[in-house]
Coordinates of C-alpha atoms in Angstrom, one line a residue:
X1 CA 64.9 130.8 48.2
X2 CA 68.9 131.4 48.6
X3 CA 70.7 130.5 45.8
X4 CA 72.5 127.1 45.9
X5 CA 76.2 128.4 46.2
X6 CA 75.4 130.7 49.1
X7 CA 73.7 127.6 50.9
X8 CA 76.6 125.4 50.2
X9 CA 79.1 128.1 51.6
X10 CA 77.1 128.1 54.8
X11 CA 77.4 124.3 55.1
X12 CA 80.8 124.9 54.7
X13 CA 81.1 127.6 56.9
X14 CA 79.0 125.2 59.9
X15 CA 80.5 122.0 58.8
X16 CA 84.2 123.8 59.6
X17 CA 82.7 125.0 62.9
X18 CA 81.9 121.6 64.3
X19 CA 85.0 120.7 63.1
X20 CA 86.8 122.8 64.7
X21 CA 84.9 122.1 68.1
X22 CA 84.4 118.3 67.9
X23 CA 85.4 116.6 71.0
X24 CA 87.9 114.0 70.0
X25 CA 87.0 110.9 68.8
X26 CA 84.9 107.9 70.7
X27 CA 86.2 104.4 70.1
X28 CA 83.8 101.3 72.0
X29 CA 85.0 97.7 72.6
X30 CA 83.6 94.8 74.2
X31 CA 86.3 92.1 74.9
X32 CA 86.2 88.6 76.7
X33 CA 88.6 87.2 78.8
X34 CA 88.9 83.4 78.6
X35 CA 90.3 80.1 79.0
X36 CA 91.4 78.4 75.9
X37 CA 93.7 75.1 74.8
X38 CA 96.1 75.6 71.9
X39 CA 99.7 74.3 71.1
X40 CA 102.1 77.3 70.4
X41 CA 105.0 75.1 70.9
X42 CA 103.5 71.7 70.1
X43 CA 102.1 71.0 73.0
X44 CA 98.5 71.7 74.2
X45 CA 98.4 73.9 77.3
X46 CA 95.9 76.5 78.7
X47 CA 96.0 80.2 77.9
X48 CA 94.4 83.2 78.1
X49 CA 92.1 84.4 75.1
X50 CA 90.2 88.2 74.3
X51 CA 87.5 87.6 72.3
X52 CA 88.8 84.4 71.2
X53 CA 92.1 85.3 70.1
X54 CA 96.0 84.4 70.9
X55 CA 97.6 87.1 70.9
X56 CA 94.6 89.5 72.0
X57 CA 92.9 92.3 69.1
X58 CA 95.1 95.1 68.6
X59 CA 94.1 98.2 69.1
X60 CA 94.8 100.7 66.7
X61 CA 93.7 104.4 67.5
X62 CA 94.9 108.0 66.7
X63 CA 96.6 110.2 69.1
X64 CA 93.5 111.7 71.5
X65 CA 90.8 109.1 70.5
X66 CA 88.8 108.2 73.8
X67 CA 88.7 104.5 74.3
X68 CA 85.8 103.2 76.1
X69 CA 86.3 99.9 76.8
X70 CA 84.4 97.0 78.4
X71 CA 86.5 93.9 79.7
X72 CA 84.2 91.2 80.9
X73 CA 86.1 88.5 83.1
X74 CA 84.9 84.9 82.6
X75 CA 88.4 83.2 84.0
X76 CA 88.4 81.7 87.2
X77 CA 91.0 84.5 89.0
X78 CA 90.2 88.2 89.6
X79 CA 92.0 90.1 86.2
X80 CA 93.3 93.1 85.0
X81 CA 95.0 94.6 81.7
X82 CA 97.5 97.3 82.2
X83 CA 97.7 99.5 79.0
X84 CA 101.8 99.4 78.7
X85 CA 103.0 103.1 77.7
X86 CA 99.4 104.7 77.4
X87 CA 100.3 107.8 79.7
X88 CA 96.7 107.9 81.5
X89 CA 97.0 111.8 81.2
X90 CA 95.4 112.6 85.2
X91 CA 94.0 108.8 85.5
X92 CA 95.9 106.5 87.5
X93 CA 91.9 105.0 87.6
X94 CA 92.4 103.6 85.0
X95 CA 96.0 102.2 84.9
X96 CA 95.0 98.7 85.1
X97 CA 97.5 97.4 88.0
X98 CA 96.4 96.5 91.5
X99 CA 98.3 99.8 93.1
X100 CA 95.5 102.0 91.7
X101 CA 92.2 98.6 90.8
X102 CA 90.5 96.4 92.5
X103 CA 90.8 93.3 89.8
X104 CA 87.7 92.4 87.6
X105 CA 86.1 89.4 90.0
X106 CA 85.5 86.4 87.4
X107 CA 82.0 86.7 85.7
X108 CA 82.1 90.4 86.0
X109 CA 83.3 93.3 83.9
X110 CA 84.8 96.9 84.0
X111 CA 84.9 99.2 81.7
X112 CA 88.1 101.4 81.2
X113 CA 87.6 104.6 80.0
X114 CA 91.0 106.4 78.8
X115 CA 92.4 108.8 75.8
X116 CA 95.3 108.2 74.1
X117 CA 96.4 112.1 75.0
X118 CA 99.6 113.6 73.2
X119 CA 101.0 110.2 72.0
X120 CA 102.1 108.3 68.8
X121 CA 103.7 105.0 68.6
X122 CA 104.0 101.3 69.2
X123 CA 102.9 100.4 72.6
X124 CA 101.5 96.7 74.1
X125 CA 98.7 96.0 76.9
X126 CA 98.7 92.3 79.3
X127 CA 97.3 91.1 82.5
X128 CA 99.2 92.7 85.5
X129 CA 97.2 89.8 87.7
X130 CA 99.3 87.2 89.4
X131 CA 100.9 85.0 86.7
X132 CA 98.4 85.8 83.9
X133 CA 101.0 87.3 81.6
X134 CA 102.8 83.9 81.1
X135 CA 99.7 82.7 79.5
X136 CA 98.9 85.4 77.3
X137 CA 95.9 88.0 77.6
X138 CA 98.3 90.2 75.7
X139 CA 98.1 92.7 72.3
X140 CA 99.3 95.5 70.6
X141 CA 98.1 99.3 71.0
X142 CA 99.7 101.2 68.1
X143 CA 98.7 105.1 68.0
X144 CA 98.8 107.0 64.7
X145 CA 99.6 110.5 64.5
X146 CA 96.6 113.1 63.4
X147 CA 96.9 113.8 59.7
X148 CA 97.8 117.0 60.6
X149 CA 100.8 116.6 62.1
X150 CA 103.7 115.7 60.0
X151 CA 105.9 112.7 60.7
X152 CA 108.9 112.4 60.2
X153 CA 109.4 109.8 57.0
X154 CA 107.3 109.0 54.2
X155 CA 103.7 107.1 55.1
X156 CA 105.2 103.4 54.8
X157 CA 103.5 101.0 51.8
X158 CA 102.0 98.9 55.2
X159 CA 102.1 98.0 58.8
X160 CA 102.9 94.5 60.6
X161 CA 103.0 94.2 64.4
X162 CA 105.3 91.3 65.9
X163 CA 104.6 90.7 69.3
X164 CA 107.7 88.5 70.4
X165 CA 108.8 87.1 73.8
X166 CA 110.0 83.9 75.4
X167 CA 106.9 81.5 76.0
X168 CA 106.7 78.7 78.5
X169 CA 104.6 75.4 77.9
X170 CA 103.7 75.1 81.8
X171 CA 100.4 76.4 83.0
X172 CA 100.4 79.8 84.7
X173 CA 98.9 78.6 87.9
X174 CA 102.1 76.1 88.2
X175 CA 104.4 78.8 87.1
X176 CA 102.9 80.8 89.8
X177 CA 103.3 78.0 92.6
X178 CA 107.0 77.6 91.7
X179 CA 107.6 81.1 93.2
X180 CA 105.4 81.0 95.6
X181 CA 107.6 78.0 97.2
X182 CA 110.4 80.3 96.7
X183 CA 111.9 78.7 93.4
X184 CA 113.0 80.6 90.4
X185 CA 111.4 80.0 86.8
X186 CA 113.3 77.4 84.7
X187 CA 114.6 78.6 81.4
X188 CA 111.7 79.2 78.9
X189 CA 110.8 76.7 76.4
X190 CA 110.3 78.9 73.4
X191 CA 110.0 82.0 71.4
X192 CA 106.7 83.1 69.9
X193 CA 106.0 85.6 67.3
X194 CA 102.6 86.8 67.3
X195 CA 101.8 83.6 69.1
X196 CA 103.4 81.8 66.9
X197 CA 106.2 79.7 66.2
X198 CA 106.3 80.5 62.1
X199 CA 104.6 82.9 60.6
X200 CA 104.8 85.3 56.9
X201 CA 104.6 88.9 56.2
X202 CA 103.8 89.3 52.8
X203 CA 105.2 93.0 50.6
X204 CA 105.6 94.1 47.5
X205 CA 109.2 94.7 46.0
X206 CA 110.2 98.0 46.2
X207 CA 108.5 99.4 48.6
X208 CA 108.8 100.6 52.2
X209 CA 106.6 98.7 55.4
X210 CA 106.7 99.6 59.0
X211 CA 107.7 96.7 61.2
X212 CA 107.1 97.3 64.9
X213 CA 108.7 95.1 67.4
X214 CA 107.6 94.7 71.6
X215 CA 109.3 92.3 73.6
X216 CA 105.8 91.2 75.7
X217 CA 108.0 88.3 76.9
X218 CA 108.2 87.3 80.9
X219 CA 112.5 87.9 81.2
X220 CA 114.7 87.4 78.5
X221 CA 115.9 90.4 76.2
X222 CA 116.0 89.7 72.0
X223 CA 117.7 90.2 68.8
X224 CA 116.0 91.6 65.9
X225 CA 117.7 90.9 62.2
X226 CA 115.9 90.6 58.9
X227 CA 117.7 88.4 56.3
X228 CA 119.5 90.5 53.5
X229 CA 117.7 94.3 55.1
X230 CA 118.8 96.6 57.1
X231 CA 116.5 98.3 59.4
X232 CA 116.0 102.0 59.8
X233 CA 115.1 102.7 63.2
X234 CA 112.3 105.5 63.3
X235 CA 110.4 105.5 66.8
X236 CA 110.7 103.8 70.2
X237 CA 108.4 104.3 72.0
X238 CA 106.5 107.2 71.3
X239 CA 109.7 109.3 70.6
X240 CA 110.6 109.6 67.0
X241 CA 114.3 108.6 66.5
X242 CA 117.6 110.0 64.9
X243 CA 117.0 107.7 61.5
X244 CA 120.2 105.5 62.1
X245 CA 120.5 102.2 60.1
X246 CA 120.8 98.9 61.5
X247 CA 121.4 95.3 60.8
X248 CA 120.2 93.9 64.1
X249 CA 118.1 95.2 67.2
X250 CA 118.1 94.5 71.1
X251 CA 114.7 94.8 72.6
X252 CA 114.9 94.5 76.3
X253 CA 111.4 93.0 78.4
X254 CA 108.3 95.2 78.2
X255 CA 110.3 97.6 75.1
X256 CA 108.9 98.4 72.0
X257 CA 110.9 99.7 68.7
X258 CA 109.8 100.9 65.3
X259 CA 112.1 100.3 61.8
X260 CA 111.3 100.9 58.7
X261 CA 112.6 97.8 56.0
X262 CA 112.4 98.6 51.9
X263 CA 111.6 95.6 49.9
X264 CA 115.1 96.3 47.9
X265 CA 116.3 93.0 47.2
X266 CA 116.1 89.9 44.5
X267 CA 112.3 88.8 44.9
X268 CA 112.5 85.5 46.9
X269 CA 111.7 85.2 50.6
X270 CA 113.9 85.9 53.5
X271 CA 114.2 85.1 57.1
X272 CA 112.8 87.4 59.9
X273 CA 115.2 85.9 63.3
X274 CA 113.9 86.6 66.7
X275 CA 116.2 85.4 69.4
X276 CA 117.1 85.3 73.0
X277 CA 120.4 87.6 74.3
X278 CA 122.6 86.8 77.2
X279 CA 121.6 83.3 77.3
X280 CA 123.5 80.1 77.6
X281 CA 121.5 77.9 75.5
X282 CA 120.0 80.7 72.7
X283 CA 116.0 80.2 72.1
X284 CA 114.8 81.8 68.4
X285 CA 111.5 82.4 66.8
X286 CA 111.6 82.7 62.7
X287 CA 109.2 84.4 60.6
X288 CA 109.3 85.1 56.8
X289 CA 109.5 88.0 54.9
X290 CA 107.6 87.3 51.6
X291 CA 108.3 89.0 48.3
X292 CA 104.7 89.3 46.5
X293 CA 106.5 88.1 43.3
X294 CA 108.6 85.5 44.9
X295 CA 108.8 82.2 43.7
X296 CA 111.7 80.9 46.1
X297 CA 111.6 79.3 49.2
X298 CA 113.8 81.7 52.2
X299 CA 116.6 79.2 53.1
X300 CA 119.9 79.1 55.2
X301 CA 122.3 80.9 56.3
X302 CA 120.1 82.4 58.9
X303 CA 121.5 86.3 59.9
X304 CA 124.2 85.8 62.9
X305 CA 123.2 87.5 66.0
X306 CA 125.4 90.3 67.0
X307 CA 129.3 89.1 67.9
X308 CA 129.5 91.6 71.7
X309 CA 127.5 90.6 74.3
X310 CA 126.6 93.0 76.9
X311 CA 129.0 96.0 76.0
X312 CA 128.0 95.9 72.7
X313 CA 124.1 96.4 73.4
X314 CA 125.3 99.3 75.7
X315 CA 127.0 100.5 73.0
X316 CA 123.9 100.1 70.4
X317 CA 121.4 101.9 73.3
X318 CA 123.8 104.9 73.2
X319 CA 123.3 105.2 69.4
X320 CA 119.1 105.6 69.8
X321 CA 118.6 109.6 69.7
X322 CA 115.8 112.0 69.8
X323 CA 114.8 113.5 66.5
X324 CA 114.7 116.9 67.9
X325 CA 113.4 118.6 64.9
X326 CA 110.5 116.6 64.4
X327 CA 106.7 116.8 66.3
X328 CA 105.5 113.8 68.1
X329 CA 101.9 114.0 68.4
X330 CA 101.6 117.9 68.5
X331 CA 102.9 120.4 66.5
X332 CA 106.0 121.2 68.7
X333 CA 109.2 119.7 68.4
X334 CA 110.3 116.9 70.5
X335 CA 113.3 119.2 71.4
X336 CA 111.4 122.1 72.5
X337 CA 111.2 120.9 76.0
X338 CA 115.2 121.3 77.1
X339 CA 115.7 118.6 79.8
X340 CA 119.0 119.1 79.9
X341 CA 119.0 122.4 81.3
X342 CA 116.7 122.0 84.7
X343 CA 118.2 120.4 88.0
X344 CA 116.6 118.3 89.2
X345 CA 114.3 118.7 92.7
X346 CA 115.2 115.5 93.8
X347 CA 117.8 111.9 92.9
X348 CA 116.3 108.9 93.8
X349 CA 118.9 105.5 94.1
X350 CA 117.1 102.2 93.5
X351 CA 119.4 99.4 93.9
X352 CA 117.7 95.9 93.2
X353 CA 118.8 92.5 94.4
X354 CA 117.4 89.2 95.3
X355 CA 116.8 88.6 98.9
X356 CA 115.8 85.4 101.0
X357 CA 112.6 86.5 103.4
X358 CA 111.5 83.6 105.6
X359 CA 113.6 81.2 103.7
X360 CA 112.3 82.1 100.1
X361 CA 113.1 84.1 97.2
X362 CA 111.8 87.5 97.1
X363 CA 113.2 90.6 94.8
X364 CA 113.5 93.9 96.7
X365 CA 114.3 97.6 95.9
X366 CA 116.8 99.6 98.9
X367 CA 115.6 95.9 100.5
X368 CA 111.9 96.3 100.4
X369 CA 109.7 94.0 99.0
X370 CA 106.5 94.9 97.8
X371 CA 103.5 93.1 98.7
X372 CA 100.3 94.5 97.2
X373 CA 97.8 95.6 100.0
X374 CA 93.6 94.3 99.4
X375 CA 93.2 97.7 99.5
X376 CA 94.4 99.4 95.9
X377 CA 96.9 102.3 97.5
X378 CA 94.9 104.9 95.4
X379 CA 91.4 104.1 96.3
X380 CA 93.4 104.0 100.2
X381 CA 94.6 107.9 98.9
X382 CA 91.4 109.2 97.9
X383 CA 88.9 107.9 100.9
X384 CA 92.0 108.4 103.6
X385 CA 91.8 105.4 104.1
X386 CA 94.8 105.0 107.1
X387 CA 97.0 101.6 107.4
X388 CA 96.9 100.4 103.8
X389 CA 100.6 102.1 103.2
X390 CA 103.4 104.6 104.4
X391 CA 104.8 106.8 102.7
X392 CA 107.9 106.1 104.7
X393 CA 107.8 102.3 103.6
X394 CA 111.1 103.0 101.0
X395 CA 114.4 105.3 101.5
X396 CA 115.3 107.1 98.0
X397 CA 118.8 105.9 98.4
X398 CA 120.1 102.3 99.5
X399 CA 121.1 101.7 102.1
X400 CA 122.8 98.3 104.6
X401 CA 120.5 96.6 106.3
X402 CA 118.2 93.1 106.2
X403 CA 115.3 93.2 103.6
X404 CA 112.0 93.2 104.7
X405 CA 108.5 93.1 103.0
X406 CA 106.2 96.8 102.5
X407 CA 103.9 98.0 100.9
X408 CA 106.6 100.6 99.9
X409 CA 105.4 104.0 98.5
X410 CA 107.7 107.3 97.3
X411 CA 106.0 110.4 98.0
X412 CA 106.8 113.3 95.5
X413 CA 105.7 116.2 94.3
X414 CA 103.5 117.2 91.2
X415 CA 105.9 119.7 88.8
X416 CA 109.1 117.9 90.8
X417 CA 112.0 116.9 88.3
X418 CA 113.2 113.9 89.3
X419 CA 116.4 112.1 88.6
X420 CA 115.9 108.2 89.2
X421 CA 119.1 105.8 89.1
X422 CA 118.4 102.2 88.5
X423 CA 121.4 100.4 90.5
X424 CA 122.0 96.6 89.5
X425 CA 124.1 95.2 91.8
X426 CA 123.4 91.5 90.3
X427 CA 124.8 89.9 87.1
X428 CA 121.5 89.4 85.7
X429 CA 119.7 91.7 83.1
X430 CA 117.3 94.3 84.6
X431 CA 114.3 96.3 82.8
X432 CA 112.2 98.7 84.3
X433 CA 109.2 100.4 83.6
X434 CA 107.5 103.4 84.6
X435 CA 103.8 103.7 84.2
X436 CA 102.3 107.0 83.6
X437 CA 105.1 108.7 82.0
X438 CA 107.9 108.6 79.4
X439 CA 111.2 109.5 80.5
X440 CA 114.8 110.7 79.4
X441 CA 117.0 108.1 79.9
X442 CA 120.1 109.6 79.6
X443 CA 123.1 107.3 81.1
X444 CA 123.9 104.1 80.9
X445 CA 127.5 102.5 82.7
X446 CA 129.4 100.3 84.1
X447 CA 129.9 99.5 88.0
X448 CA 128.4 101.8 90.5
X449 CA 126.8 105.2 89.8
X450 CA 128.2 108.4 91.5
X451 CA 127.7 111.9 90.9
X452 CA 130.6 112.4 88.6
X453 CA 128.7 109.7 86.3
X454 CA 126.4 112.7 85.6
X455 CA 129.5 113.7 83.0
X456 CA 128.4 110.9 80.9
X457 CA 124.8 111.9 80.1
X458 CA 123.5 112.8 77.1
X459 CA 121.5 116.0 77.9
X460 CA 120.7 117.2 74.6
X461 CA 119.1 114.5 72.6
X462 CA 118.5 111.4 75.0
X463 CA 115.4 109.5 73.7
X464 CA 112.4 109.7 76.0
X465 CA 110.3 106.1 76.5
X466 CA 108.4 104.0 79.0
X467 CA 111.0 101.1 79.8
X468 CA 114.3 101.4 80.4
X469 CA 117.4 98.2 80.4
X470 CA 120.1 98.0 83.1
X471 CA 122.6 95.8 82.4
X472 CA 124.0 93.6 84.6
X473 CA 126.4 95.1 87.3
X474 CA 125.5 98.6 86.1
X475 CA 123.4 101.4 86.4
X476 CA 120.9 103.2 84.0
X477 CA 120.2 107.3 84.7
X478 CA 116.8 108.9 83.6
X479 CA 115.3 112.3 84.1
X480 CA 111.6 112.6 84.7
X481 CA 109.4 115.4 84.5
X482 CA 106.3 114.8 87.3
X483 CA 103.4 116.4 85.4
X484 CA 101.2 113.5 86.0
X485 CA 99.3 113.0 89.1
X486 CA 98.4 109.8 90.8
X487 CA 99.4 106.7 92.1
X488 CA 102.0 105.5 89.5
X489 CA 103.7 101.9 89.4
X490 CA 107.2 101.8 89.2
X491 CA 108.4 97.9 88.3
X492 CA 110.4 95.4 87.0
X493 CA 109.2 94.7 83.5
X494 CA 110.9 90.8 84.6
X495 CA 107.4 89.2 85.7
X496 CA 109.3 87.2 88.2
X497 CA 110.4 90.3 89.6
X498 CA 108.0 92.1 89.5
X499 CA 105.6 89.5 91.1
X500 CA 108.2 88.5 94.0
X501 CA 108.2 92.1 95.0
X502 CA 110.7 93.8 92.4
X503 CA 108.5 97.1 92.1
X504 CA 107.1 100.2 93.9
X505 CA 104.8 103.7 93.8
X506 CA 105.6 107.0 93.3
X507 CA 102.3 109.3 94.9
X508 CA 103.2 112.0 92.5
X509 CA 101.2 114.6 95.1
X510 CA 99.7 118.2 95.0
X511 CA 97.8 119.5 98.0
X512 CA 95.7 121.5 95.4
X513 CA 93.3 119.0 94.6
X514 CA 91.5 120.0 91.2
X515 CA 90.4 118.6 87.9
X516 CA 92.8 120.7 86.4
X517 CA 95.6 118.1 88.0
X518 CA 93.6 114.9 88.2
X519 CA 90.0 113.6 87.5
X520 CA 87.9 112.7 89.7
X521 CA 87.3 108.9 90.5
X522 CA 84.7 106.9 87.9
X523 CA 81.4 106.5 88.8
X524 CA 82.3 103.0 88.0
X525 CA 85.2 102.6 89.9
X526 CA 85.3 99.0 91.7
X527 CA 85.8 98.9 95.1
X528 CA 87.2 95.9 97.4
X529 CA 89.4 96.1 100.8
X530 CA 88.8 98.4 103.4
X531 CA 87.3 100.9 100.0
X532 CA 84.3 98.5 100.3
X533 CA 80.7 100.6 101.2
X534 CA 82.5 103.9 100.5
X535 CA 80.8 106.3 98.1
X536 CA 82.2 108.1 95.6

């Protein structure tokens, strides 16, 4: 018999070899969509429950887990969740929004199979379906990096999650019938944190917690402050940040940001003030930040939102930087990539405004408004299936002209670099989001973008993230690499918007069709339209 020592080194030896060849890891949910009746805001109304709860589980993985994930539909409307930020590394399948799935018919299921490829941070998931957003069906995804690779700051003493946005106490099917008529939304009614209205995060003095912010409201931007703390600003978005300190935040619709707060005060409790920007009548949310040995009520004065107004937050966006010597989720450097230096293939202008069509309201982008077809545009890509959309629906650049309704599509190529220009002509707040991807944005300004704004760009240490802000009459620049095949949804991250048409594709497109660019479509894909009786 071998002696014990040389058995355990060969345990070692196989233990370190199916290490080292382990696929990554499998995570398996089962969630429930339902109906439920609570009060947020003091007043019973219906919303939208997973597995019971308002907001919906979070999901917290590591970068490259494998999430298998079984969403069983017992509303009364088809449904879909959009994972907001999760890059869907070749798998549009499995986006979530109705360019790329048939929605989940009520009393059925899906299951969405995706990895969390190459990614670390704060991200959030909610119903891309009709209205379905305004009653909830939302959570956070937050991805932690792999022990192995470094981050940037010390491992934080704890971890809370606010999910704050502007609420509205009117059922989702009314909110939905408003704009259908061609009315806008009223103002909100509220401002929730975590679904609530009050709630307490609880730390010991002295040490260090991770707070991570996402504005999953419908359309107003918000104001972070913590009573008596500054806030060091660590990661947006999957990018880790310069370390810059901060008394208060802006979080724009569909945005997600990352700060780190020490505990370094007198022990009582302190305010944690959520509340709305740019907005006449100013709607908050306050939570409490608990000192374990406190024994004193938080009270008054509440912190003062930020003096400036819209130059001021322009100002602040400018200040977010890349940490260029630090690894995201692999080894590499985030700076190791040098944007700044390629030229890009192509510019695409998007200039957004707010048409009437047949007497109502729509949103359009170079004056198309999108409609979504029955047909999900990448089931209509894959079976060649004709009529479903053009790919001459949408000019790259705006133009003069009427607006008119499409099921608008921009066809580019995979490996194209891409400069997009979001052009708001209007004097309201804009946010858009690109599914898919992260990008560089690199520019923000005043007035109307031309060439010479290119000046003005930070090409050396621009942060890269999912959603991007355009302030009212301005324009916002970003740089995109298309390494991603698929069908990819380019919106408004204003549900309004986005629901009256404020949104578009990009077929990011290679005529070498291989599972080396894109996977191939699940063998439990759903299929509805003109995909219906197709195989696959």
């Amino acid at each position: 018999m071998a002696p014990l020592h040389i058995l355990f080194t060969v345990f070692a030896v196989l233990g370190s070899v199916s290490l080292v060849n382990a696929e990554d890891p499998y995570k398996y949910f089962t969630w429930t969509a339902t109906y439920g009746t609570i009060s947020p805001l003091g007043k019973p109304q219906q919303v939208i429950l997973i597995n019971g709860q308002f907001p919906g589980p979070r999901l917290d993985v590591v970068t490259n887990d494998n999430i298998i994930l079984n969403l069983i539909n017992k509303l009364d409307q088809p449904f879909l969740l959009t994972w907001n930020g999760i890059k869907q590394r070749k798998n549009s399948w499995q986006d979530g929004v109705l360019g790329t799935n048939c929605p989940i018919p009520p009393n059925s299921n899906y299951t969405y199979k995706f990895q969390t490829k190459d990614q670390i941070g704060t991200y959030t998931y909610f119903p891309s379906t009709l209205l379905h957003r305004a009653a909830g069906g939302y959570g956070g995804i937050n991805i932690y990096s792999r022990p192995r690779i470094p981050i940037p700051y010390l491992y934080p003493d704890g971890d809370f999650t606010l999910l704050v946005g502007d609420w509205y106490t009117t059922d989702h099917k009314t909110l939905q019938a408003t704009l259908d008529s061609g009315s806008s939304l009223r103002f909100p009614d509220g401002v929730l944190i975590n679904g609530q209205t009050h709630t307490t995060f609880s730390g010991d003095q002295g040490k260090t917690y991770m707070f991570r912010f996402s504005n999953v409201g419908l359309s107003t931007s918000l104001n972070f402050r913590i009573q008596g703390h500054k806030m060091k600003l660590v990661e947006v978005e999957g990018s880790h940040t310069l370390q810059n300190i901060y008394d208060s935040l802006d979080v724009h619709v569909g945005q997600s940001v990352s700060v780190l707060v020490t505990l370094d005060q007198p022990p009582k409790d302190y305010y944690i003030v959520a509340s709305t920007r740019f907005t006449k009548q100013v709607l908050s949310a306050n939570a409490v930040l608990h000192y374990s040995n406190s024994q004193t009520a938080a009270s008054g004065p509440l912190p003062a939102p930020p003096s400036g107004a819209f130059h001021w937050s322009m100002q602040q966006a400018r200040t977010y930087r890349w940490n260029l010597t630090a690894n995201a989720a692999r080894p590499n450097p985030q700076g190791s990539f040098h944007y700044g230096t390629i030229t890009p293939t192509k510019t695409i202008v998007l200039a957004n405004s707010a048409p009437l069509i047949n007497g109502k309201r729509r949103y359009a982008v170079n004056r198309v408004s999108y409609v979504n077809a029955e047909t999900p545009l990448k089931l209509a890509d894959y079976f060649n299936i004709p009529g479903v959309f053009s790919t001459n629906s949408i000019q790259s650049l705006p133009s003069d002209g009427p607006a008119y309704v499409a099921t608008s599509v921009l066809p580019t190529n995979l490996h194209d670099f891409v400069e997009v220009v979001f052009q708001n002509n209007e004097y309201t707040m804009q946010s858009w989001h690109l599914d898919g991807y992260d990008f560089w944005a690199v520019g923000y300004g005043s007035g109307q973008w031309s060439p010479n704004s290119r000046q003005n760009y930070n090409l050396v240490d621009a942060l890269t993230r999912h959603t991007a802000q355009v302030y009212p009459n301005s324009w916002t620049a970003i740089l995109v690499s298309l390494d991603n095949q698929g069908m990819w949804n380019l919106r408004s991250a204003i549900w309004e918007r986005q629901y009256l048409g404020q949104q578009l594709y990009l077929r990011v497109w290679s005529q070498y069709q291989s599972l080396a660019n894109e996977y191939d479509i699940p063998s439990n894909a759903l299929l509805c339209g003109k995909a219906v009786g197709r195989h696959h």
